[in-house]
Coordinates of C-alpha atoms in Angstrom, one line a residue:
Q1 CA -6.3 -62.5 -18.0
V2 CA -3.4 -63.7 -20.2
H3 CA 0.3 -63.6 -19.4
L4 CA 2.6 -63.6 -22.5
V5 CA 6.3 -64.6 -22.7
E6 CA 8.2 -64.1 -25.9
S7 CA 11.4 -66.0 -26.8
G8 CA 13.6 -66.8 -29.8
G9 CA 15.1 -63.5 -30.4
G10 CA 18.8 -62.9 -31.0
M11 CA 21.4 -61.7 -33.5
V12 CA 21.5 -63.0 -37.0
H13 CA 23.2 -62.0 -40.3
P14 CA 21.3 -60.5 -43.1
G15 CA 19.5 -63.3 -45.0
G16 CA 19.2 -65.4 -41.9
S17 CA 16.2 -66.8 -40.1
L18 CA 14.7 -66.7 -36.6
R19 CA 11.6 -68.2 -35.1
L20 CA 10.0 -66.3 -32.3
S21 CA 7.6 -67.9 -29.9
C22 CA 5.0 -66.4 -27.6
A23 CA 3.8 -68.7 -24.9
A24 CA 0.5 -67.7 -23.2
S25 CA -0.7 -68.7 -19.7
G26 CA -4.3 -68.5 -18.7
R27 CA -7.4 -70.0 -20.1
S28 CA -9.1 -69.8 -23.5
F29 CA -6.0 -69.0 -25.6
S30 CA -7.9 -70.2 -28.7
M31 CA -10.4 -67.3 -28.2
Y32 CA -7.7 -64.6 -28.5
A33 CA -6.6 -62.9 -31.7
M34 CA -2.9 -62.9 -31.6
S35 CA -0.5 -60.4 -33.1
W36 CA 3.2 -59.6 -33.4
Y37 CA 4.4 -56.0 -33.3
R38 CA 7.9 -54.6 -33.4
Q39 CA 9.5 -51.3 -32.3
A40 CA 12.8 -50.2 -33.6
L41 CA 14.9 -47.7 -31.7
G42 CA 13.4 -44.2 -32.0
K43 CA 10.4 -45.4 -34.0
Q44 CA 6.7 -46.2 -33.2
R45 CA 5.5 -49.7 -32.5
E46 CA 4.2 -51.2 -35.7
L47 CA 2.1 -54.3 -36.5
V48 CA 4.0 -57.0 -38.2
A49 CA 1.6 -59.9 -38.4
S50 CA -1.6 -61.1 -36.9
I51 CA -3.7 -64.3 -36.8
T52 CA -7.4 -64.5 -35.9
T53 CA -9.1 -67.2 -33.8
G54 CA -10.0 -68.8 -37.0
G55 CA -6.5 -68.8 -38.4
T56 CA -6.8 -66.0 -40.8
T57 CA -3.4 -64.2 -41.1
N58 CA -2.4 -60.7 -42.1
Y59 CA 1.0 -59.2 -42.7
A60 CA 2.6 -55.8 -43.0
D61 CA 3.7 -55.1 -46.6
S62 CA 7.3 -55.0 -45.4
V63 CA 7.4 -58.6 -44.3
K64 CA 5.0 -60.3 -46.8
G65 CA 6.6 -63.3 -48.3
R66 CA 9.3 -63.5 -45.6
F67 CA 7.5 -63.9 -42.3
T68 CA 4.9 -66.4 -41.4
V69 CA 2.6 -66.4 -38.3
N70 CA 0.9 -69.5 -37.0
R71 CA -0.6 -70.7 -33.7
D72 CA -0.8 -73.9 -31.8
N73 CA -3.8 -73.7 -29.5
G74 CA -2.9 -77.0 -27.9
L75 CA 0.4 -75.5 -26.7
N76 CA -1.1 -72.0 -26.1
T77 CA 1.7 -70.6 -28.3
V78 CA 1.9 -68.3 -31.3
Y79 CA 5.0 -68.3 -33.6
L80 CA 6.6 -65.9 -36.0
Q81 CA 8.9 -67.5 -38.5
M82 CA 11.2 -64.9 -40.0
N83 CA 13.2 -65.6 -43.1
S84 CA 15.4 -63.5 -45.3
L85 CA 16.0 -61.1 -42.5
K86 CA 17.1 -57.6 -43.3
P87 CA 18.9 -55.0 -41.1
E88 CA 15.7 -53.0 -41.1
D89 CA 14.0 -55.9 -39.3
T90 CA 16.0 -55.1 -36.2
A91 CA 13.7 -54.2 -33.4
V92 CA 12.1 -55.5 -30.2
Y93 CA 9.3 -57.8 -31.1
Y94 CA 6.2 -58.0 -29.0
C95 CA 3.4 -60.4 -28.8
K96 CA -0.2 -59.2 -28.2
A97 CA -3.3 -61.1 -27.3
L98 CA -6.7 -59.4 -27.9
R99 CA -10.1 -60.4 -26.9
I100 CA -12.0 -57.9 -24.8
A101 CA -8.8 -56.4 -23.5
A102 CA -5.3 -56.4 -24.9
Y103 CA -2.4 -58.1 -23.2
W104 CA 1.3 -57.6 -24.2
G105 CA 4.5 -59.5 -23.6
Q106 CA 7.7 -58.0 -22.5
G107 CA 9.3 -58.3 -25.9
T108 CA 12.4 -60.1 -27.4
Q109 CA 15.2 -58.3 -29.2
V110 CA 16.0 -59.2 -32.8
T111 CA 19.2 -57.8 -34.3
V112 CA 20.1 -58.3 -38.0
S113 CA 23.6 -57.2 -38.6
S114 CA 26.6 -58.3 -40.6

């Protein structure tokens, strides 16, 4: 079992940057595929970015070129670097770990507003 805790959210102006972190407890972090999702108010949760155990990344079209996902298996942490933020990036961001079962964090709020 994996326990996930997200951090790094906050409020930022359009064009700004944030770096989200997702710290995992439990064993075998390197064996989990990790993903970032987000859910805006009144909308469905959507996949933002993912990274496999081998380091292959995938991004939603809406964030390509602006967001970068990476992982540090030594620190049991996955990151989401978010640049050139837009108001439409405002959402609660969730971390997910997937191996046999899926585990979710509690989320961190990101607000992009002038």
